[in-house]
PDB file of C-alpha atoms in Angstrom:
ATOM      1  CA  MET A1189    -118.269  67.044  36.994  1.00 50.00           C
ATOM      2  CA  SER A1190    -117.154  67.651  40.514  1.00 59.00           C
ATOM      3  CA  LYS A1191    -117.675  63.981  41.414  1.00 63.00           C
ATOM      4  CA  PHE A1192    -115.647  62.820  38.363  1.00 56.00           C
ATOM      5  CA  GLY A1193    -112.886  65.251  39.171  1.00 61.00           C
ATOM      6  CA  ALA A1194    -112.822  64.018  42.726  1.00 64.00           C
ATOM      7  CA  TYR A1195    -112.606  60.444  41.483  1.00 56.00           C
ATOM      8  CA  LEU A1196    -109.556  61.252  39.375  1.00 57.00           C
ATOM      9  CA  LYS A1197    -107.786  62.326  42.533  1.00 63.00           C
ATOM     10  CA  THR A1198    -108.548  59.131  44.445  1.00 71.00           C
ATOM     11  CA  LYS A1199    -106.000  56.449  45.240  1.00 69.00           C
ATOM     12  CA  SER A1200    -108.198  53.853  43.552  1.00 71.00           C
ATOM     13  CA  PHE A1201    -107.955  55.663  40.200  1.00 63.00           C
ATOM     14  CA  ARG A1202    -104.170  55.974  40.452  1.00 71.00           C
ATOM     15  CA  ASN A1203    -103.857  52.260  41.243  1.00 72.00           C
ATOM     16  CA  ASN A1204    -106.025  51.352  38.239  1.00 73.00           C
ATOM     17  CA  ILE A1205    -103.863  53.516  35.902  1.00 76.00           C
ATOM     18  CA  ILE A1206    -100.651  51.953  37.192  1.00 79.00           C
ATOM     19  CA  MET A1207    -102.051  48.429  36.791  1.00 80.00           C
ATOM     20  CA  ALA A1208    -103.174  49.230  33.256  1.00 77.00           C
ATOM     21  CA  ILE A1209     -99.672  50.492  32.303  1.00 84.00           C
ATOM     22  CA  ILE A1210     -98.017  47.448  33.861  1.00 84.00           C
ATOM     23  CA  SER A1211    -100.410  45.153  31.991  1.00 80.00           C
ATOM     24  CA  VAL A1212     -99.553  46.781  28.658  1.00 80.00           C
ATOM     25  CA  ILE A1213     -95.810  46.470  29.331  1.00 86.00           C
ATOM     26  CA  VAL A1214     -96.165  42.803  30.302  1.00 80.00           C
ATOM     27  CA  ILE A1215     -98.230  42.020  27.198  1.00 82.00           C
ATOM     28  CA  VAL A1216     -95.626  43.728  24.941  1.00 76.00           C
ATOM     29  CA  LEU A1217     -92.726  41.847  26.563  1.00 77.00           C
ATOM     30  CA  ILE A1218     -94.531  38.515  26.322  1.00 76.00           C
ATOM     31  CA  ALA A1219     -95.288  39.140  22.635  1.00 69.00           C
ATOM     32  CA  PHE A1220     -91.697  40.176  21.905  1.00 68.00           C
ATOM     33  CA  TYR A1221     -90.063  37.194  23.582  1.00 67.00           C
ATOM     34  CA  SER A1222     -92.652  34.786  22.261  1.00 63.00           C
ATOM     35  CA  LEU A1223     -92.019  35.974  18.701  1.00 60.00           C
ATOM     36  CA  GLY A1224     -88.261  35.661  19.204  1.00 55.00           C
ATOM     37  CA  TYR A1225     -88.645  32.147  20.528  1.00 52.00           C
ATOM     38  CA  TYR A1226     -91.005  31.209  17.715  1.00 49.00           C
ATOM     39  CA  THR A1227     -88.671  32.480  14.995  1.00 50.00           C
ATOM     40  CA  HIS A1228     -85.454  31.342  16.760  1.00 49.00           C
ATOM     41  CA  HIS A1229     -84.307  34.973  16.803  1.00 50.00           C
ATOM     42  CA  GLY A1230     -80.492  35.222  17.064  1.00 50.00           C
ATOM     43  CA  ALA A1231     -80.077  31.515  16.392  1.00 57.00           C
ATOM     44  CA  GLY A1232     -78.409  30.137  13.270  1.00 72.00           C
ATOM     45  CA  ILE A1233     -75.117  29.120  11.711  1.00 83.00           C
ATOM     46  CA  PRO A1234     -72.391  31.679  10.999  1.00 88.00           C
ATOM     47  CA  VAL A1235     -71.610  32.021   7.274  1.00 89.00           C
ATOM     48  CA  PRO A1236     -68.005  30.960   6.605  1.00 89.00           C
ATOM     49  CA  LYS A1237     -65.474  33.295   4.989  1.00 91.00           C
ATOM     50  CA  LEU A1238     -65.566  32.436   1.307  1.00 91.00           C
ATOM     51  CA  LYS A1239     -63.914  35.454  -0.325  1.00 90.00           C
ATOM     52  CA  GLY A1240     -60.502  34.454  -1.652  1.00 90.00           C
ATOM     53  CA  GLN A1241     -61.417  30.750  -1.786  1.00 90.00           C
ATOM     54  CA  LEU A1242     -61.574  28.790  -5.035  1.00 92.00           C
ATOM     55  CA  ILE A1243     -65.089  27.883  -6.086  1.00 91.00           C
ATOM     56  CA  ASP A1244     -64.721  24.126  -5.450  1.00 91.00           C
ATOM     57  CA  ARG A1245     -63.525  24.682  -1.891  1.00 92.00           C
ATOM     58  CA  ALA A1246     -66.197  27.336  -1.212  1.00 91.00           C
ATOM     59  CA  THR A1247     -69.103  25.197  -2.402  1.00 91.00           C
ATOM     60  CA  ALA A1248     -67.820  22.202  -0.424  1.00 91.00           C
ATOM     61  CA  MET A1249     -67.775  24.315   2.756  1.00 90.00           C
ATOM     62  CA  LEU A1250     -71.349  25.469   2.153  1.00 90.00           C
ATOM     63  CA  LYS A1251     -72.583  21.945   1.553  1.00 90.00           C
ATOM     64  CA  GLU A1252     -70.937  20.731   4.761  1.00 88.00           C
ATOM     65  CA  GLN A1253     -72.841  23.371   6.769  1.00 87.00           C
ATOM     66  CA  GLY A1254     -76.173  22.789   5.048  1.00 88.00           C
ATOM     67  CA  PHE A1255     -76.312  25.972   2.977  1.00 90.00           C
ATOM     68  CA  ASP A1256     -77.550  26.301  -0.569  1.00 90.00           C
ATOM     69  CA  TYR A1257     -75.779  28.645  -2.989  1.00 91.00           C
ATOM     70  CA  LYS A1258     -76.051  30.503  -6.279  1.00 92.00           C
ATOM     71  CA  ILE A1259     -73.060  31.566  -8.369  1.00 91.00           C
ATOM     72  CA  ASP A1260     -72.552  34.603 -10.584  1.00 89.00           C
ATOM     73  CA  SER A1261     -69.347  35.352 -12.501  1.00 86.00           C
ATOM     74  CA  VAL A1262     -67.340  38.430 -13.327  1.00 85.00           C
ATOM     75  CA  TYR A1263     -63.982  39.017 -15.020  1.00 83.00           C
ATOM     76  CA  VAL A1264     -61.309  40.503 -12.757  1.00 82.00           C
ATOM     77  CA  GLN A1265     -57.844  41.106 -14.150  1.00 75.00           C
ATOM     78  CA  ASP A1266     -54.885  39.586 -12.274  1.00 79.00           C
ATOM     79  CA  VAL A1267     -57.119  37.368 -10.129  1.00 85.00           C
ATOM     80  CA  ALA A1268     -57.016  33.600 -10.624  1.00 86.00           C
ATOM     81  CA  PRO A1269     -60.081  32.218 -12.435  1.00 87.00           C
ATOM     82  CA  GLY A1270     -62.506  30.473 -10.091  1.00 90.00           C
ATOM     83  CA  THR A1271     -61.683  32.716  -7.103  1.00 92.00           C
ATOM     84  CA  ILE A1272     -64.592  34.027  -4.991  1.00 93.00           C
ATOM     85  CA  VAL A1273     -64.499  37.843  -4.905  1.00 91.00           C
ATOM     86  CA  GLU A1274     -67.909  38.597  -3.315  1.00 92.00           C
ATOM     87  CA  GLN A1275     -70.349  36.815  -0.991  1.00 92.00           C
ATOM     88  CA  ASP A1276     -73.763  37.666   0.422  1.00 91.00           C
ATOM     89  CA  PRO A1277     -74.418  37.469   3.380  1.00 89.00           C
ATOM     90  CA  ASP A1278     -70.998  38.488   4.678  1.00 90.00           C
ATOM     91  CA  ALA A1279     -68.774  36.099   6.588  1.00 88.00           C
ATOM     92  CA  GLY A1280     -69.811  35.649  10.225  1.00 85.00           C
ATOM     93  CA  THR A1281     -73.483  36.482   9.679  1.00 87.00           C
ATOM     94  CA  ASN A1282     -75.800  34.072  11.529  1.00 87.00           C
ATOM     95  CA  VAL A1283     -78.329  32.538   9.160  1.00 86.00           C
ATOM     96  CA  LYS A1284     -80.587  29.524   9.238  1.00 83.00           C
ATOM     97  CA  GLU A1285     -79.615  26.217   7.753  1.00 80.00           C
ATOM     98  CA  GLY A1286     -80.680  25.942   4.121  1.00 82.00           C
ATOM     99  CA  ARG A1287     -80.283  29.686   3.455  1.00 88.00           C
ATOM    100  CA  VAL A1288     -79.087  30.586  -0.055  1.00 91.00           C
ATOM    101  CA  ILE A1289     -75.597  32.107  -0.089  1.00 91.00           C
ATOM    102  CA  TYR A1290     -74.831  34.229  -3.160  1.00 94.00           C
ATOM    103  CA  LEU A1291     -71.303  33.957  -4.564  1.00 93.00           C
ATOM    104  CA  THR A1292     -69.480  35.958  -7.245  1.00 93.00           C
ATOM    105  CA  MET A1293     -66.458  34.251  -8.753  1.00 91.00           C
ATOM    106  CA  VAL A1294     -63.873  35.246 -11.356  1.00 90.00           C
ATOM    107  CA  THR A1295     -64.886  33.808 -14.712  1.00 86.00           C
ATOM    108  CA  LEU A1296     -62.792  30.941 -16.052  1.00 76.00           C
ATOM    109  CA  GLN A1297     -62.541  32.518 -19.515  1.00 79.00           C
ATOM    110  CA  ALA A1298     -61.801  36.164 -20.234  1.00 80.00           C
ATOM    111  CA  PRO A1299     -64.260  37.885 -22.592  1.00 86.00           C
ATOM    112  CA  ASN A1300     -63.035  38.883 -26.033  1.00 90.00           C
ATOM    113  CA  ILE A1301     -62.622  42.571 -26.819  1.00 90.00           C
ATOM    114  CA  SER A1302     -61.711  44.459 -29.991  1.00 94.00           C
ATOM    115  CA  LEU A1303     -58.165  45.785 -30.271  1.00 94.00           C
ATOM    116  CA  PRO A1304     -58.302  49.610 -30.238  1.00 93.00           C
ATOM    117  CA  ASP A1305     -56.770  51.620 -33.069  1.00 92.00           C
ATOM    118  CA  LEU A1306     -53.189  52.418 -32.057  1.00 90.00           C
ATOM    119  CA  GLU A1307     -51.875  53.414 -35.483  1.00 81.00           C
ATOM    120  CA  GLN A1308     -49.713  56.540 -35.316  1.00 79.00           C
ATOM    121  CA  SER A1309     -50.154  56.682 -31.516  1.00 88.00           C
ATOM    122  CA  SER A1310     -47.216  57.349 -29.230  1.00 91.00           C
ATOM    123  CA  TYR A1311     -46.073  54.722 -26.732  1.00 92.00           C
ATOM    124  CA  ARG A1312     -47.505  56.723 -23.818  1.00 92.00           C
ATOM    125  CA  GLU A1313     -50.884  57.054 -25.552  1.00 93.00           C
ATOM    126  CA  ALA A1314     -50.890  53.338 -26.365  1.00 93.00           C
ATOM    127  CA  VAL A1315     -50.190  52.380 -22.737  1.00 93.00           C
ATOM    128  CA  ALA A1316     -53.142  54.463 -21.519  1.00 93.00           C
ATOM    129  CA  THR A1317     -55.480  53.156 -24.236  1.00 93.00           C
ATOM    130  CA  LEU A1318     -54.575  49.494 -23.684  1.00 93.00           C
ATOM    131  CA  SER A1319     -54.998  49.897 -19.928  1.00 90.00           C
ATOM    132  CA  ASN A1320     -58.499  51.340 -20.439  1.00 91.00           C
ATOM    133  CA  TYR A1321     -59.368  48.304 -22.553  1.00 90.00           C
ATOM    134  CA  GLY A1322     -58.043  45.865 -19.937  1.00 88.00           C
ATOM    135  CA  LEU A1323     -54.972  44.882 -21.974  1.00 91.00           C
ATOM    136  CA  LYS A1324     -51.320  44.764 -20.929  1.00 90.00           C
ATOM    137  CA  ILE A1325     -48.042  45.789 -22.530  1.00 91.00           C
ATOM    138  CA  GLY A1326     -45.801  42.839 -23.370  1.00 91.00           C
ATOM    139  CA  ASP A1327     -42.448  43.120 -25.164  1.00 92.00           C
ATOM    140  CA  THR A1328     -41.387  46.309 -26.938  1.00 92.00           C
ATOM    141  CA  THR A1329     -38.928  46.331 -29.842  1.00 92.00           C
ATOM    142  CA  TYR A1330     -37.616  49.155 -32.010  1.00 88.00           C
ATOM    143  CA  ARG A1331     -37.379  49.562 -35.763  1.00 82.00           C
ATOM    144  CA  SER A1332     -36.011  52.287 -37.959  1.00 75.00           C
ATOM    145  CA  ASP A1333     -38.474  55.152 -38.240  1.00 74.00           C
ATOM    146  CA  ILE A1334     -38.249  58.924 -38.207  1.00 74.00           C
ATOM    147  CA  ALA A1335     -40.626  59.211 -35.218  1.00 79.00           C
ATOM    148  CA  ARG A1336     -39.414  58.137 -31.783  1.00 84.00           C
ATOM    149  CA  ASP A1337     -41.757  55.755 -29.882  1.00 89.00           C
ATOM    150  CA  ARG A1338     -44.433  55.831 -32.573  1.00 89.00           C
ATOM    151  CA  ILE A1339     -46.446  52.596 -32.824  1.00 92.00           C
ATOM    152  CA  LEU A1340     -45.454  50.827 -36.041  1.00 90.00           C
ATOM    153  CA  GLU A1341     -46.909  47.369 -35.390  1.00 92.00           C
ATOM    154  CA  VAL A1342     -49.030  45.604 -32.795  1.00 94.00           C
ATOM    155  CA  ARG A1343     -48.376  41.888 -32.245  1.00 94.00           C
ATOM    156  CA  PHE A1344     -50.217  39.194 -30.333  1.00 93.00           C
ATOM    157  CA  GLY A1345     -48.855  35.661 -30.093  1.00 89.00           C
ATOM    158  CA  GLY A1346     -46.099  36.555 -32.542  1.00 88.00           C
ATOM    159  CA  GLN A1347     -48.564  37.682 -35.236  1.00 91.00           C
ATOM    160  CA  VAL A1348     -49.241  41.223 -36.460  1.00 92.00           C
ATOM    161  CA  ILE A1349     -52.818  42.225 -35.615  1.00 93.00           C
ATOM    162  CA  LYS A1350     -54.909  45.184 -36.715  1.00 92.00           C
ATOM    163  CA  ALA A1351     -57.477  47.381 -34.974  1.00 91.00           C
ATOM    164  CA  GLY A1352     -60.737  45.520 -34.410  1.00 93.00           C
ATOM    165  CA  THR A1353     -59.131  42.091 -33.985  1.00 94.00           C
ATOM    166  CA  LYS A1354     -60.843  40.127 -31.194  1.00 93.00           C
ATOM    167  CA  ILE A1355     -58.481  39.120 -28.375  1.00 92.00           C
ATOM    168  CA  PRO A1356     -59.084  37.977 -24.761  1.00 89.00           C
ATOM    169  CA  LYS A1357     -59.281  40.764 -22.213  1.00 87.00           C
ATOM    170  CA  GLY A1358     -56.142  40.859 -20.059  1.00 85.00           C
ATOM    171  CA  SER A1359     -53.881  39.707 -22.912  1.00 89.00           C
ATOM    172  CA  ARG A1360     -50.328  40.980 -23.292  1.00 90.00           C
ATOM    173  CA  ILE A1361     -49.730  42.984 -26.465  1.00 92.00           C
ATOM    174  CA  ASP A1362     -46.268  43.346 -28.009  1.00 94.00           C
ATOM    175  CA  LEU A1363     -45.431  46.687 -29.621  1.00 94.00           C
ATOM    176  CA  VAL A1364     -42.974  47.615 -32.383  1.00 92.00           C
ATOM    177  CA  LEU A1365     -41.881  51.246 -31.971  1.00 91.00           C
ATOM    178  CA  GLY A1366     -39.977  53.739 -34.083  1.00 86.00           C
ATOM    179  CA  ASP A1367     -36.411  54.457 -32.946  1.00 81.00           C
ATOM    180  CA  GLY A1368     -36.435  58.094 -34.073  1.00 76.00           C
ATOM    181  CA  GLU A1369     -33.346  57.644 -36.248  1.00 69.00           C
ATOM    182  CA  GLY A1370     -35.093  57.058 -39.556  1.00 64.00           C
ATOM    183  CA  ALA A1371     -34.231  54.323 -41.987  1.00 62.00           C
ATOM    184  CA  SER A1372     -30.599  53.261 -41.737  1.00 68.00           C
ATOM    185  CA  GLU A1373     -30.682  51.474 -45.096  1.00 77.00           C
ATOM    186  CA  VAL A1374     -32.167  52.412 -48.442  1.00 82.00           C
ATOM    187  CA  GLU A1375     -32.783  50.630 -51.715  1.00 87.00           C
ATOM    188  CA  ILE A1376     -29.896  50.673 -54.203  1.00 91.00           C
ATOM    189  CA  PRO A1377     -31.215  52.272 -57.422  1.00 92.00           C
ATOM    190  CA  GLU A1378     -30.811  50.666 -60.850  1.00 93.00           C
ATOM    191  CA  LEU A1379     -28.480  53.047 -62.702  1.00 95.00           C
ATOM    192  CA  VAL A1380     -27.226  51.081 -65.720  1.00 94.00           C
ATOM    193  CA  LYS A1381     -28.375  52.571 -69.057  1.00 92.00           C
ATOM    194  CA  LEU A1382     -29.290  55.886 -67.407  1.00 94.00           C
ATOM    195  CA  ASP A1383     -27.560  59.004 -68.612  1.00 93.00           C
ATOM    196  CA  LEU A1384     -25.124  60.521 -66.114  1.00 94.00           C
ATOM    197  CA  ASP A1385     -27.381  63.378 -65.043  1.00 92.00           C
ATOM    198  CA  ALA A1386     -30.291  60.999 -64.385  1.00 94.00           C
ATOM    199  CA  ALA A1387     -27.979  58.661 -62.436  1.00 94.00           C
ATOM    200  CA  ARG A1388     -26.752  61.523 -60.270  1.00 93.00           C
ATOM    201  CA  PHE A1389     -30.322  62.560 -59.534  1.00 94.00           C
ATOM    202  CA  ALA A1390     -31.318  58.977 -58.596  1.00 93.00           C
ATOM    203  CA  ILE A1391     -28.291  58.576 -56.274  1.00 93.00           C
ATOM    204  CA  LYS A1392     -29.006  61.785 -54.377  1.00 90.00           C
ATOM    205  CA  GLY A1393     -32.732  61.044 -54.213  1.00 88.00           C
ATOM    206  CA  ALA A1394     -32.011  57.695 -52.568  1.00 86.00           C
ATOM    207  CA  GLY A1395     -29.900  59.301 -49.833  1.00 83.00           C
ATOM    208  CA  LEU A1396     -26.658  57.921 -51.267  1.00 89.00           C
ATOM    209  CA  THR A1397     -23.452  59.685 -52.355  1.00 90.00           C
ATOM    210  CA  ILE A1398     -21.898  59.926 -55.830  1.00 91.00           C
ATOM    211  CA  GLY A1399     -18.509  58.242 -55.761  1.00 91.00           C
ATOM    212  CA  THR A1400     -15.866  57.881 -58.466  1.00 92.00           C
ATOM    213  CA  ILE A1401     -16.935  58.325 -62.073  1.00 93.00           C
ATOM    214  CA  THR A1402     -14.788  56.358 -64.536  1.00 94.00           C
ATOM    215  CA  TYR A1403     -15.023  57.223 -68.224  1.00 93.00           C
ATOM    216  CA  GLN A1404     -14.693  54.273 -70.604  1.00 92.00           C
ATOM    217  CA  GLY A1405     -13.576  54.764 -74.200  1.00 90.00           C
ATOM    218  CA  THR A1406     -13.420  58.016 -76.084  1.00 90.00           C
ATOM    219  CA  ILE A1407     -15.785  60.709 -74.872  1.00 89.00           C
ATOM    220  CA  THR A1408     -16.628  63.209 -77.561  1.00 90.00           C
ATOM    221  CA  ASP A1409     -19.750  64.688 -75.973  1.00 89.00           C
ATOM    222  CA  SER A1410     -19.659  64.989 -72.196  1.00 86.00           C
ATOM    223  CA  THR A1411     -23.350  65.906 -72.138  1.00 88.00           C
ATOM    224  CA  ASN A1412     -24.274  62.532 -73.619  1.00 92.00           C
ATOM    225  CA  VAL A1413     -22.758  59.728 -71.520  1.00 95.00           C
ATOM    226  CA  VAL A1414     -24.579  56.701 -70.091  1.00 95.00           C
ATOM    227  CA  VAL A1415     -23.867  54.390 -67.162  1.00 95.00           C
ATOM    228  CA  VAL A1416     -22.593  50.937 -68.128  1.00 95.00           C
ATOM    229  CA  SER A1417     -21.818  49.661 -64.617  1.00 94.00           C
ATOM    230  CA  GLN A1418     -22.133  50.674 -60.985  1.00 94.00           C
ATOM    231  CA  TYR A1419     -20.733  49.622 -57.637  1.00 93.00           C
ATOM    232  CA  PRO A1420     -22.361  48.554 -55.454  1.00 91.00           C
ATOM    233  CA  MET A1421     -25.084  47.248 -57.708  1.00 89.00           C
ATOM    234  CA  LYS A1422     -28.452  45.837 -56.743  1.00 85.00           C
ATOM    235  CA  THR A1423     -28.533  42.034 -56.511  1.00 84.00           C
ATOM    236  CA  ASP A1424     -30.875  39.420 -55.120  1.00 72.00           C
ATOM    237  CA  SER A1425     -28.698  39.043 -52.026  1.00 77.00           C
ATOM    238  CA  ALA A1426     -27.907  42.740 -51.521  1.00 80.00           C
ATOM    239  CA  SER A1427     -30.651  45.153 -52.452  1.00 84.00           C
ATOM    240  CA  LYS A1428     -29.976  47.822 -49.807  1.00 84.00           C
ATOM    241  CA  ALA A1429     -27.103  50.017 -48.696  1.00 84.00           C
ATOM    242  CA  SER A1430     -26.520  52.270 -45.709  1.00 80.00           C
ATOM    243  CA  ILE A1431     -27.513  55.895 -46.072  1.00 78.00           C
ATOM    244  CA  GLY A1432     -24.613  57.916 -47.495  1.00 80.00           C
ATOM    245  CA  THR A1433     -22.929  54.936 -49.210  1.00 87.00           C
ATOM    246  CA  ARG A1434     -20.760  56.028 -52.166  1.00 91.00           C
ATOM    247  CA  ILE A1435     -21.895  54.712 -55.550  1.00 94.00           C
ATOM    248  CA  ASN A1436     -19.087  54.422 -58.142  1.00 95.00           C
ATOM    249  CA  LEU A1437     -20.060  54.670 -61.788  1.00 96.00           C
ATOM    250  CA  THR A1438     -18.509  53.672 -65.093  1.00 95.00           C
ATOM    251  CA  VAL A1439     -19.844  55.631 -68.058  1.00 95.00           C
ATOM    252  CA  THR A1440     -19.330  55.617 -71.802  1.00 95.00           C
ATOM    253  CA  GLN A1441     -20.237  57.752 -74.749  1.00 93.00           C
ATOM    254  CA  GLY A1442     -23.957  57.619 -75.455  1.00 86.00           C
ATOM    255  CA  THR A1443     -25.688  57.704 -78.776  1.00 80.00           C
ATOM    256  CA  LYS A1444     -28.158  60.490 -79.223  1.00 61.00           C
ATOM    257  CA  THR A1445     -31.381  59.748 -81.025  1.00 51.00           C
ATOM    258  CA  PRO A1446     -31.493  61.820 -84.196  1.00 47.00           C
ATOM    259  CA  ASP A1447     -33.861  64.726 -84.079  1.00 49.00           C
ATOM    260  CA  ALA A1448     -37.121  64.085 -85.884  1.00 44.00           C
ATOM    261  CA  PRO A1449     -37.389  65.956 -89.190  1.00 47.00           C
ATOM    262  CA  THR A1450     -39.520  69.049 -89.156  1.00 46.00           C
ATOM    263  CA  ASN A1451     -41.926  70.006 -91.914  1.00 42.00           C
TER     264      ASN A1451
END
């Protein structure tokens, strides 16, 4: 043991250790640089910037530089169809000629979706719902209704559509909303041949006002008179009147039906 220990302390041993370490380092460096040379490490063609380009222009650029490519599609609202929105590898990456470049472009045709149920929704609720479904608000118009900003109709392309109708994602939807003022016009009731009490009830029920009552002929029983004319009256050209319109009546003596005999 003493001889081996003495040998470890000799200059010859130290020189052998140093040479061994240097040899290992040289072998590692040679292997590293040889592998890099063999694989052309760091060499290649930089990938062009394709994001934002239209698909025809992007593929032409790749062909010019000797790249292959594969295309996937996705729908992106408010981006022109055919626009590249993703690429892999990223622009500026050095890759070998013939490498496949993966592109994601905006689809040329928006997918169809089902119109959500907006019936009885408020305008604010409808805006949020349509946005979640990828739809947009188009024109808004108002119509008489007791509820302000309540959805009365949904239109697409000028046609009324119902919940579940298939429409392209990203479409603009027109809404008809309630104005909160209620109906400004009501149907004129048919009053001729009604007795006066029934006519009064019909006028008030329609939201109209009883106007002048003109008695025609001799009235012997004021509890039994019937309407023979009214103004305004319902016609084919004028079937409605504004709320509160006065309805004038002309009445005459009615004929009571005799009471049925009792046994």
